[in-house]
Short mmCIF file of C-alpha atoms and ligand atoms in Angstrom, two decimals:
data_model
loop_
_atom_site.label_atom_id
_atom_site.label_comp_id
_atom_site.label_asym_id
_atom_site.label_seq_id
_atom_site.Cartn_x
_atom_site.Cartn_y
_atom_site.Cartn_z
CA MET Y 1 -21.11 -33.27 10.79
CA GLU Y 2 -19.97 -36.84 10.15
CA LYS Y 3 -22.15 -37.02 7.09
CA SER Y 4 -20.54 -33.95 5.66
CA ASN Y 5 -17.04 -35.35 6.27
CA ILE Y 6 -17.99 -38.56 4.46
CA ASN Y 7 -19.23 -36.59 1.50
CA ASN Y 8 -16.05 -34.54 1.37
CA HIS Y 9 -13.88 -37.70 1.36
CA GLN Y 10 -15.92 -39.07 -1.47
CA ASN Y 11 -15.51 -35.86 -3.43
CA ILE Y 12 -11.71 -35.95 -3.12
CA ASN Y 13 -11.68 -38.97 -5.39
CA GLN Y 14 -13.88 -37.28 -7.99
CA THR Y 15 -11.67 -34.72 -9.68
CA ASP Y 16 -14.58 -33.25 -11.69
CA ASN Y 17 -16.46 -32.61 -8.49
CA PHE Y 18 -13.63 -31.70 -6.15
CA CYS Y 19 -14.31 -29.46 -3.15
CA CYS Y 20 -12.10 -28.36 -0.26
CA PRO Y 21 -13.57 -29.43 3.14
CA VAL Y 22 -12.36 -26.22 4.81
CA SER Y 23 -12.83 -22.84 3.17
CA LEU Y 24 -9.43 -21.16 3.03
CA GLN Y 25 -11.13 -17.77 3.54
CA ASN Y 26 -13.30 -18.59 6.50
CA TYR Y 27 -11.07 -18.33 9.55
CA SER Y 28 -12.33 -18.35 13.15
CA VAL Y 29 -9.13 -16.66 14.38
CA ILE Y 30 -6.99 -13.87 13.02
CA THR Y 31 -3.98 -14.95 11.04
CA LEU Y 32 -0.90 -12.97 9.87
CA ALA Y 33 -2.56 -12.92 6.42
CA HIS Y 34 -5.40 -10.76 7.81
CA GLY Y 35 -2.77 -8.00 8.01
CA SER Y 36 -1.35 -8.55 4.52
CA GLY Y 37 -3.43 -5.91 2.78
CA GLY Y 38 -4.69 -8.64 0.46
CA ARG Y 39 -7.94 -10.63 0.26
CA LEU Y 40 -8.28 -11.39 4.01
CA THR Y 41 -7.66 -7.75 5.04
CA TYR Y 42 -10.27 -6.75 2.50
CA GLN Y 43 -12.71 -9.27 4.04
CA LEU Y 44 -12.10 -7.90 7.58
CA ILE Y 45 -12.95 -4.41 6.34
CA GLN Y 46 -16.00 -5.54 4.33
CA LYS Y 47 -17.42 -7.87 6.97
CA ILE Y 48 -16.40 -6.49 10.34
CA PHE Y 49 -15.03 -2.90 10.40
CA GLY Y 50 -17.10 -1.38 7.60
CA PRO Y 51 -20.54 -2.54 8.81
CA ALA Y 52 -19.73 -1.70 12.47
CA PHE Y 53 -18.44 1.81 11.89
CA ILE Y 54 -20.62 2.80 8.91
CA ASN Y 55 -21.17 6.58 8.60
CA PRO Y 56 -21.15 9.13 5.72
CA GLU Y 57 -17.45 10.00 6.14
CA LEU Y 58 -16.08 6.46 6.45
CA ASP Y 59 -14.21 5.71 3.26
CA THR Y 60 -12.79 2.22 3.12
CA ASN Y 61 -11.60 2.63 -0.49
CA HIS Y 62 -9.28 5.63 -0.16
CA ASP Y 63 -5.99 6.37 1.64
CA SER Y 64 -7.63 9.06 3.77
CA ALA Y 65 -11.12 10.07 4.85
CA ILE Y 66 -12.18 13.42 3.37
CA LEU Y 67 -13.94 15.69 5.90
CA THR Y 68 -15.52 19.09 5.46
CA LEU Y 69 -15.33 21.64 8.24
CA ASN Y 70 -16.67 25.17 7.69
CA ASN Y 71 -16.45 24.67 3.91
CA GLN Y 72 -12.77 23.61 4.22
CA LYS Y 73 -11.91 20.09 2.98
CA LEU Y 74 -9.55 18.11 5.17
CA ALA Y 75 -7.97 14.66 4.86
CA PHE Y 76 -7.57 12.45 7.89
CA THR Y 77 -5.72 9.14 8.04
CA THR Y 78 -4.08 6.71 10.47
CA ASP Y 79 -1.59 3.84 10.17
CA SER Y 80 0.29 1.54 12.49
CA TYR Y 81 3.88 0.42 11.98
CA THR Y 82 5.12 -2.96 13.15
CA VAL Y 83 8.05 -3.50 10.81
CA SER Y 84 10.71 -6.06 11.74
CA PRO Y 85 13.60 -5.37 11.89
CA LEU Y 86 13.35 -1.82 13.34
CA PHE Y 87 16.32 -0.69 11.17
CA PHE Y 88 16.79 -1.74 7.56
CA PRO Y 89 18.76 -0.52 4.51
CA GLY Y 90 17.26 2.79 3.48
CA GLY Y 91 15.22 3.50 6.58
CA ASP Y 92 13.85 2.55 9.99
CA ILE Y 93 10.46 2.29 11.70
CA GLY Y 94 10.55 6.03 12.61
CA LYS Y 95 11.11 7.21 9.07
CA LEU Y 96 8.47 4.76 7.90
CA ALA Y 97 5.89 5.99 10.49
CA ILE Y 98 6.14 9.54 9.27
CA THR Y 99 6.55 8.78 5.53
CA GLY Y 100 3.59 6.30 5.38
CA THR Y 101 1.08 8.66 6.95
CA VAL Y 102 2.28 11.73 5.04
CA ASN Y 103 2.04 9.76 1.82
CA ASP Y 104 -1.53 8.60 2.59
CA LEU Y 105 -2.56 12.21 3.04
CA ALA Y 106 -0.79 13.18 -0.17
CA MET Y 107 -2.59 10.40 -2.11
CA ALA Y 108 -5.85 12.15 -1.19
CA GLY Y 109 -4.44 15.38 -2.73
CA ALA Y 110 -3.97 16.97 0.69
CA ARG Y 111 -1.13 19.03 2.07
CA PRO Y 112 -0.05 17.26 5.25
CA LEU Y 113 -0.07 19.52 8.32
CA TRP Y 114 -0.28 17.73 11.70
CA LEU Y 115 0.58 14.19 12.90
CA SER Y 116 0.06 12.29 16.13
CA ALA Y 117 2.52 9.67 17.36
CA GLY Y 118 1.60 6.75 19.58
CA PHE Y 119 4.32 4.41 20.89
CA ILE Y 120 3.79 0.90 22.20
CA ILE Y 121 7.18 0.00 23.67
CA GLU Y 122 8.31 -3.39 24.89
CA GLU Y 123 9.96 -3.51 28.32
CA GLY Y 124 13.74 -3.82 27.80
CA LEU Y 125 14.05 -1.71 24.66
CA PRO Y 126 17.37 0.25 24.97
CA VAL Y 127 16.73 3.97 25.36
CA ASP Y 128 19.41 4.58 22.69
CA VAL Y 129 17.36 2.66 20.17
CA LEU Y 130 14.20 4.65 20.98
CA THR Y 131 16.18 7.93 20.77
CA GLN Y 132 17.51 6.97 17.33
CA ILE Y 133 14.01 6.16 16.09
CA VAL Y 134 12.61 9.43 17.47
CA GLU Y 135 15.47 11.43 15.87
CA SER Y 136 14.58 9.80 12.54
CA MET Y 137 10.96 10.79 13.02
CA LYS Y 138 11.96 14.38 13.81
CA HIS Y 139 14.20 14.60 10.71
CA THR Y 140 11.50 13.08 8.39
CA ALA Y 141 8.71 15.27 9.81
CA LYS Y 142 10.84 18.36 9.20
CA GLN Y 143 11.46 17.26 5.59
CA ALA Y 144 7.76 16.68 5.09
CA GLY Y 145 6.79 20.07 6.61
CA VAL Y 146 4.57 18.50 9.34
CA ASN Y 147 4.50 18.91 13.08
CA ILE Y 148 3.87 16.10 15.56
CA VAL Y 149 1.36 17.86 17.79
CA THR Y 150 0.15 15.08 20.11
CA GLY Y 151 1.20 11.61 21.22
CA ASP Y 152 1.01 8.72 23.64
CA THR Y 153 3.36 6.21 25.26
CA LYS Y 154 2.54 2.76 26.54
CA VAL Y 155 4.94 0.06 27.73
CA VAL Y 156 4.07 -3.66 27.55
CA ASP Y 157 5.75 -6.58 29.37
CA LYS Y 158 8.90 -8.10 27.93
CA GLY Y 159 7.94 -10.72 25.37
CA LYS Y 160 4.57 -9.10 24.66
CA GLY Y 161 5.77 -6.66 22.00
CA ASP Y 162 8.64 -6.61 19.53
CA GLY Y 163 10.81 -3.62 20.53
CA VAL Y 164 8.43 -0.88 19.52
CA PHE Y 165 5.25 -0.39 17.49
CA ILE Y 166 4.28 3.10 16.36
CA ASN Y 167 0.91 4.49 15.29
CA THR Y 168 0.71 7.84 13.49
CA SER Y 169 -2.43 9.68 12.46
CA GLY Y 170 -2.37 12.68 10.18
CA ILE Y 171 -4.49 15.69 9.14
CA GLY Y 172 -3.97 17.54 5.89
CA ILE Y 173 -5.70 20.33 4.06
CA ILE Y 174 -7.12 20.11 0.52
CA GLU Y 175 -6.45 23.38 -1.28
CA HIS Y 176 -7.74 22.63 -4.77
CA ASN Y 177 -11.01 21.72 -6.46
CA GLN Y 178 -10.03 18.39 -7.93
CA LYS Y 179 -11.86 15.29 -6.81
CA ILE Y 180 -9.10 12.72 -6.38
CA HIS Y 181 -10.62 9.33 -5.52
CA PRO Y 182 -10.59 5.79 -6.92
CA SER Y 183 -14.24 6.25 -8.00
CA GLN Y 184 -13.11 8.95 -10.44
CA VAL Y 185 -11.11 6.56 -12.59
CA LYS Y 186 -12.70 6.08 -15.99
CA ALA Y 187 -12.21 4.66 -19.47
CA GLY Y 188 -9.60 6.55 -21.42
CA ASP Y 189 -7.33 7.11 -18.33
CA VAL Y 190 -3.71 5.97 -18.20
CA VAL Y 191 -1.80 4.53 -15.28
CA ILE Y 192 1.58 6.14 -14.56
CA ILE Y 193 4.11 4.90 -12.01
CA ASN Y 194 6.89 7.12 -10.58
CA GLY Y 195 9.59 4.45 -10.42
CA ASP Y 196 10.69 0.80 -10.11
CA ILE Y 197 8.86 -1.50 -7.74
CA GLY Y 198 9.78 -4.01 -5.04
CA ARG Y 199 12.70 -2.37 -3.24
CA HIS Y 200 11.19 -1.92 0.25
CA GLY Y 201 9.87 -5.46 0.71
CA ILE Y 202 13.01 -7.01 -0.70
CA ALA Y 203 15.31 -4.83 1.50
CA ILE Y 204 13.40 -6.03 4.57
CA MET Y 205 13.29 -9.69 3.50
CA ILE Y 206 17.05 -9.75 2.78
CA LYS Y 207 17.88 -8.16 6.11
CA ARG Y 208 15.51 -10.55 7.90
CA SER Y 209 16.76 -13.65 6.21
CA GLY Y 210 20.46 -12.80 6.60
CA LEU Y 211 21.07 -13.40 2.89
CA GLN Y 212 24.34 -12.01 1.60
CA LEU Y 213 23.84 -10.60 -1.87
CA GLU Y 214 26.47 -8.87 -4.04
CA SER Y 215 24.66 -5.55 -4.11
CA ALA Y 216 22.68 -4.08 -1.19
CA ILE Y 217 19.08 -3.29 -2.10
CA GLN Y 218 17.84 -0.21 -0.23
CA SER Y 219 14.22 0.48 0.66
CA ASP Y 220 12.63 3.13 -1.57
CA CYS Y 221 11.12 4.74 1.61
CA ALA Y 222 10.51 8.35 0.64
CA LEU Y 223 8.10 11.27 1.08
CA LEU Y 224 5.78 11.73 -1.91
CA ASN Y 225 4.00 14.97 -0.85
CA GLY Y 226 6.50 17.16 -2.79
CA LEU Y 227 5.90 15.31 -6.05
CA VAL Y 228 2.16 15.35 -5.57
CA PHE Y 229 2.22 19.06 -4.78
CA GLU Y 230 4.05 19.72 -8.09
CA LEU Y 231 1.57 17.59 -10.08
CA ILE Y 232 -1.46 19.37 -8.65
CA ASN Y 233 0.08 22.88 -8.86
CA SER Y 234 1.06 22.28 -12.49
CA GLY Y 235 -2.64 21.72 -13.34
CA VAL Y 236 -2.39 17.96 -14.07
CA GLU Y 237 -5.88 16.54 -13.84
CA ILE Y 238 -5.57 13.59 -11.49
CA HIS Y 239 -8.38 11.08 -11.09
CA CYS Y 240 -6.71 8.86 -8.52
CA MET Y 241 -3.40 8.39 -6.75
CA ARG Y 242 -2.24 5.46 -4.62
CA ASP Y 243 1.03 4.72 -2.85
CA LEU Y 244 2.09 1.11 -3.51
CA THR Y 245 2.66 -0.06 0.07
CA ARG Y 246 1.53 -3.38 1.56
CA GLY Y 247 0.18 -5.62 -1.19
CA GLY Y 248 2.22 -3.77 -3.83
CA LEU Y 249 1.24 -2.56 -7.27
CA ALA Y 250 -1.14 -5.44 -7.99
CA THR Y 251 -3.31 -5.02 -4.86
CA ALA Y 252 -3.55 -1.25 -5.37
CA LEU Y 253 -4.73 -1.71 -8.99
CA ILE Y 254 -7.29 -4.38 -8.02
CA GLU Y 255 -8.78 -2.17 -5.25
CA ILE Y 256 -9.02 0.81 -7.61
CA SER Y 257 -10.54 -1.30 -10.38
CA ARG Y 258 -13.22 -2.61 -8.01
CA THR Y 259 -14.10 0.87 -6.71
CA SER Y 260 -14.25 2.47 -10.17
CA ASN Y 261 -15.79 -0.65 -11.83
CA THR Y 262 -13.32 -0.50 -14.66
CA LEU Y 263 -11.03 -2.82 -16.58
CA MET Y 264 -7.34 -2.02 -16.27
CA THR Y 265 -4.78 -3.51 -18.61
CA ILE Y 266 -1.19 -3.42 -17.42
CA GLU Y 267 1.74 -4.02 -19.79
CA GLU Y 268 4.16 -6.25 -17.85
CA ALA Y 269 7.19 -5.09 -19.87
CA ASN Y 270 6.53 -1.48 -18.93
CA VAL Y 271 6.55 -2.06 -15.14
CA PRO Y 272 10.01 -1.05 -14.02
CA VAL Y 273 11.83 -3.61 -11.80
CA ILE Y 274 15.56 -3.42 -11.31
CA GLU Y 275 17.66 -6.53 -11.96
CA ASP Y 276 18.74 -6.93 -8.34
CA VAL Y 277 15.09 -6.97 -7.19
CA LYS Y 278 14.10 -9.41 -9.97
CA SER Y 279 16.90 -11.84 -8.88
CA ALA Y 280 16.05 -11.49 -5.21
CA CYS Y 281 12.36 -12.10 -5.88
CA GLU Y 282 13.24 -15.28 -7.77
CA LEU Y 283 15.47 -16.44 -4.92
CA LEU Y 284 12.82 -15.73 -2.32
CA GLY Y 285 9.84 -16.98 -4.39
CA LEU Y 286 8.13 -13.55 -4.47
CA ASP Y 287 6.22 -11.76 -7.20
CA PRO Y 288 7.46 -8.13 -7.41
CA LEU Y 289 3.94 -6.99 -8.37
CA TYR Y 290 2.82 -7.82 -4.81
CA VAL Y 291 5.95 -6.63 -2.94
CA ALA Y 292 5.56 -3.52 -0.80
CA ASN Y 293 7.04 -0.15 -1.78
CA GLU Y 294 7.28 2.95 0.43
CA GLY Y 295 8.20 5.66 -2.12
CA ARG Y 296 6.33 4.53 -5.15
CA MET Y 297 2.96 5.68 -6.37
CA ILE Y 298 0.65 5.47 -9.33
CA ALA Y 299 -1.19 8.46 -10.78
CA ILE Y 300 -4.23 7.65 -12.90
CA VAL Y 301 -4.85 10.57 -15.26
CA PRO Y 302 -6.78 11.28 -18.49
CA GLU Y 303 -4.71 10.39 -21.57
CA LYS Y 304 -4.43 14.09 -22.57
CA HIS Y 305 -2.55 14.84 -19.26
CA CYS Y 306 -0.23 11.84 -19.58
CA SER Y 307 2.84 13.55 -21.09
CA LYS Y 308 2.63 16.49 -18.68
CA CYS Y 309 2.43 14.14 -15.72
CA LEU Y 310 5.34 12.07 -16.99
CA ASP Y 311 7.51 15.21 -17.61
CA ILE Y 312 6.94 16.46 -14.04
CA MET Y 313 7.78 13.04 -12.60
CA LYS Y 314 10.94 12.83 -14.70
CA LYS Y 315 12.18 16.20 -13.46
CA HIS Y 316 11.40 15.34 -9.80
CA LYS Y 317 14.05 13.61 -7.67
CA LEU Y 318 11.59 10.80 -6.85
CA GLY Y 319 10.54 10.21 -10.49
CA LEU Y 320 13.61 8.10 -11.11
CA ASP Y 321 12.13 5.94 -13.81
CA PRO Y 322 8.54 6.96 -14.39
CA ALA Y 323 6.55 4.96 -16.91
CA VAL Y 324 3.11 4.59 -18.39
CA ILE Y 325 2.20 1.05 -17.39
CA GLY Y 326 -1.37 0.64 -18.45
CA SER Y 327 -4.75 1.95 -19.46
CA VAL Y 328 -8.36 1.96 -18.31
CA ASP Y 329 -11.40 0.70 -20.22
CA ASN Y 330 -15.08 0.21 -19.51
CA SER Y 331 -16.05 -3.31 -18.57
CA SER Y 332 -19.03 -5.29 -17.38
CA GLU Y 333 -16.67 -6.81 -14.81
CA ALA Y 334 -14.08 -4.93 -12.71
CA ARG Y 335 -10.74 -6.57 -13.19
CA VAL Y 336 -7.03 -6.03 -13.79
CA LEU Y 337 -5.30 -7.79 -16.68
CA LEU Y 338 -1.59 -8.25 -16.95
CA ARG Y 339 -0.37 -8.48 -20.56
CA ASN Y 340 3.04 -10.00 -21.15
CA SER Y 341 5.45 -9.30 -24.01
CA LEU Y 342 3.92 -12.13 -26.09
CA GLY Y 343 0.54 -10.47 -25.89
CA THR Y 344 -1.14 -13.01 -23.67
CA THR Y 345 -3.01 -11.76 -20.61
CA ARG Y 346 -3.83 -13.09 -17.17
CA ILE Y 347 -6.13 -11.73 -14.48
CA LEU Y 348 -4.38 -10.29 -11.40
CA GLU Y 349 -6.05 -11.46 -8.20
CA MET Y 350 -5.63 -10.35 -4.58
CA LEU Y 351 -3.35 -12.66 -2.63
CA THR Y 352 -5.07 -14.89 -0.12
CA GLY Y 353 -2.00 -15.66 2.01
CA GLU Y 354 0.62 -13.44 3.49
CA GLN Y 355 3.63 -12.95 1.20
CA LEU Y 356 5.59 -10.70 3.51
CA PRO Y 357 4.44 -10.34 7.12
CA ARG Y 358 5.47 -7.29 9.25
CA ILE Y 359 6.72 -5.33 6.28
CA CYS Y 360 5.56 -1.90 7.37
MG1 LIG J 401 -1.74 4.13 1.11
#
């Protein structure tokens, strides 16, 4: 042990042979960054959850597991919501808990049908606050066309929760023959986004920090199942869809690139970011590519279906500013390149730390 420390001290003075004495990725305890959706979350799944739970249906690369029952394909997903604060511009934890799970089913190409709702409530939460959250869930579930068919309530001691945490699981039905999965992405595909990025994360961070900005940025929190339904029913061939939640656009692209073993090149100038979000990101030291969204998605489609996909998104109320942001090529190494307006590229990497804790 001592010998290794001595060696490390010696190395610090040798810049050509520098090594960090503690690996930044080898934690013995869980940190907030393990919940970031970035590199450390990926490690937890690869090293702990994946090997422990391995079975033919477990899919750690998709937004839902795809199950077959009596020749009927179903999608099944779950998500927990710990957002702080409980209420934020453009939404609340209740709206988020329905939207997030419905959107994960939609990203698998499924029509969402049934949801469960589990509540972990901290002692002392005002009943009025819980009622408001539940009303929001009821309204959002109605909009999505889903029923909450089972649930659970637990209460923890004061100081051992943060108001309320919600878990929702969802089941949806797959009524088409398309195989929509990150592994289906191939050279010649294009990456289309349905709107500008960064609003949800920035809305939360501004509310949390108490910053007073001239214009209020609202979360983009919205149901995507209607838009997905239109894309599929219009015959658009979709290879993969992903909602751009925790970890943002960059993390979603990196995950898909790894699963499909492809090279993706993203044109930075084509990625829509509104000025208010850009300014807030500069102020808070955040990169909008990694900031969470709750109503934004990418569809990766063959080039020949690009204009049809764009047209449908433009006509839909959630396709506010759809754009083709990149393309897919074969590569010996799976990676995502970001090309700026000068034509120079850099590799996008998964974040190691936690940019925005408790964002969803
Ligand atoms: Mg998702």
